[in-house]
Amino acid sequence: MIRGLHAMFYSSQDNELRAFLRDKLGFNGTDVGGGWLIFDTPEADIGVHPTDGKEVASGTADISFYCDDIHETMRELQSRGVEFTQEVEDHGYGLVTHFKVPGGFAVQLYEPKYEK
């Protein structure tokens, strides 16, 4: 039935964001016409988090990337020009940082502590 997950960024810098996903994060894309690239990602999962609306409003969706070694992944991405907005923090479920993405996004990168 369902065989994958499609995520969407809405960006005022769409061409720059497509180039970032292709050139900096290394995702392969399929040109579906008009410059639109649909990127393949290695795998996906979905979490559902409770909220009382104080920190994050109900109805909010979030995109994160995860890796096996956050420090090595950060070094690799920084060598490609990716700018991180904070040091790595332990959030219990994993080691977490964020990086800038064209269009005003800060995207989470984490190394999960739970088994994948």
Protein backbone atom coordinates (compact mmCIF):
# COMPACT_ATOMS: atom_id res chain seq x y z
CA MET A 1 0.00 0.00 0.00
CA ILE A 2 2.07 3.00 1.19
CA ARG A 3 5.66 2.60 0.01
CA GLY A 4 7.34 5.86 0.88
CA LEU A 5 7.25 9.37 2.28
CA HIS A 6 7.25 12.61 0.30
CA ALA A 7 8.27 15.78 2.14
CA MET A 8 8.04 19.34 0.81
CA PHE A 9 9.93 22.56 1.47
CA TYR A 10 8.14 25.77 0.49
CA SER A 11 10.91 28.26 -0.22
CA SER A 12 11.33 31.76 -1.62
CA GLN A 13 14.75 30.52 -2.76
CA ASP A 14 13.60 27.39 -4.56
CA ASN A 15 16.45 27.16 -7.10
CA GLU A 16 19.06 27.70 -4.38
CA LEU A 17 17.40 25.11 -2.15
CA ARG A 18 17.31 22.56 -4.97
CA ALA A 19 21.02 23.17 -5.60
CA PHE A 20 21.71 22.85 -1.85
CA LEU A 21 19.93 19.48 -1.64
CA ARG A 22 21.75 18.24 -4.75
CA ASP A 23 25.24 19.72 -4.26
CA LYS A 24 25.67 20.04 -0.50
CA LEU A 25 23.59 17.14 0.84
CA GLY A 26 24.32 14.91 -2.16
CA PHE A 27 20.76 13.85 -2.96
CA ASN A 28 20.04 12.64 -6.50
CA GLY A 29 17.05 14.21 -8.15
CA THR A 30 14.72 13.44 -11.01
CA ASP A 31 13.79 16.38 -13.22
CA VAL A 32 10.01 16.26 -13.52
CA GLY A 33 9.92 19.32 -15.81
CA GLY A 34 10.26 23.06 -15.47
CA GLY A 35 13.33 22.80 -13.24
CA TRP A 36 11.44 20.85 -10.60
CA LEU A 37 13.64 18.18 -9.03
CA ILE A 38 12.22 15.41 -6.89
CA PHE A 39 15.00 14.09 -4.67
CA ASP A 40 15.58 10.51 -3.59
CA THR A 41 16.48 10.09 0.07
CA PRO A 42 17.95 6.94 1.58
CA GLU A 43 15.16 6.09 4.05
CA ALA A 44 12.48 7.74 6.15
CA ASP A 45 10.59 7.41 9.38
CA ILE A 46 7.77 9.33 11.07
CA GLY A 47 7.41 10.36 14.68
CA VAL A 48 4.35 11.79 16.41
CA HIS A 49 5.10 14.12 19.29
CA PRO A 50 2.60 15.39 21.85
CA THR A 51 2.33 19.14 22.32
CA ASP A 52 0.43 21.46 24.59
CA GLY A 53 0.95 24.27 22.06
CA LYS A 54 3.36 26.27 24.24
CA GLU A 55 6.62 25.40 22.47
CA VAL A 56 5.35 23.95 19.19
CA ALA A 57 1.84 24.58 17.87
CA SER A 58 -0.37 21.60 17.10
CA GLY A 59 -0.52 21.19 13.32
CA THR A 60 3.21 21.81 12.87
CA ALA A 61 5.19 19.45 10.64
CA ASP A 62 8.97 19.20 10.84
CA ILE A 63 11.71 17.80 8.61
CA SER A 64 14.86 16.30 10.12
CA PHE A 65 17.74 14.29 8.73
CA TYR A 66 19.49 11.58 10.72
CA CYS A 67 22.90 9.97 10.46
CA ASP A 68 25.08 7.32 12.10
CA ASP A 69 27.91 9.65 13.24
CA ILE A 70 26.89 13.27 13.77
CA HIS A 71 30.40 14.65 14.18
CA GLU A 72 31.71 13.00 11.00
CA THR A 73 28.57 14.04 9.09
CA MET A 74 29.00 17.62 10.28
CA ARG A 75 32.64 17.66 9.14
CA GLU A 76 31.64 16.33 5.71
CA LEU A 77 28.79 18.81 5.29
CA GLN A 78 30.92 21.74 6.52
CA SER A 79 33.53 20.83 3.89
CA ARG A 80 30.74 21.32 1.33
CA GLY A 81 29.85 24.73 2.77
CA VAL A 82 26.92 23.80 5.01
CA GLU A 83 26.54 26.22 7.94
CA PHE A 84 25.50 24.81 11.31
CA THR A 85 23.59 27.06 13.71
CA GLN A 86 24.54 25.39 16.99
CA GLU A 87 26.83 22.90 18.67
CA VAL A 88 25.72 19.28 19.12
CA GLU A 89 23.37 18.80 22.08
CA ASP A 90 22.14 15.62 23.76
CA HIS A 91 18.33 15.62 23.59
CA GLY A 92 17.86 12.19 25.12
CA TYR A 93 16.60 10.51 21.95
CA GLY A 94 19.78 11.49 20.15
CA LEU A 95 22.58 13.95 19.52
CA VAL A 96 21.14 17.03 17.79
CA THR A 97 22.25 20.06 15.81
CA HIS A 98 20.68 22.28 13.12
CA PHE A 99 21.94 23.69 9.83
CA LYS A 100 20.82 26.53 7.56
CA VAL A 101 18.97 25.82 4.32
CA PRO A 102 18.20 28.43 1.62
CA GLY A 103 14.81 30.06 2.09
CA GLY A 104 15.08 30.71 5.83
CA PHE A 105 15.00 27.15 7.14
CA ALA A 106 16.92 25.62 10.03
CA VAL A 107 16.85 21.83 9.61
CA GLN A 108 17.64 19.36 12.35
CA LEU A 109 20.37 16.76 11.95
CA TYR A 110 20.55 14.07 14.59
CA GLU A 111 22.27 10.83 15.51
CA PRO A 112 19.58 8.64 17.09
CA LYS A 113 20.30 6.80 20.32
CA TYR A 114 17.47 4.38 19.58
CA GLU A 115 17.96 1.42 17.26
CA LYS A 116 17.11 2.05 13.61
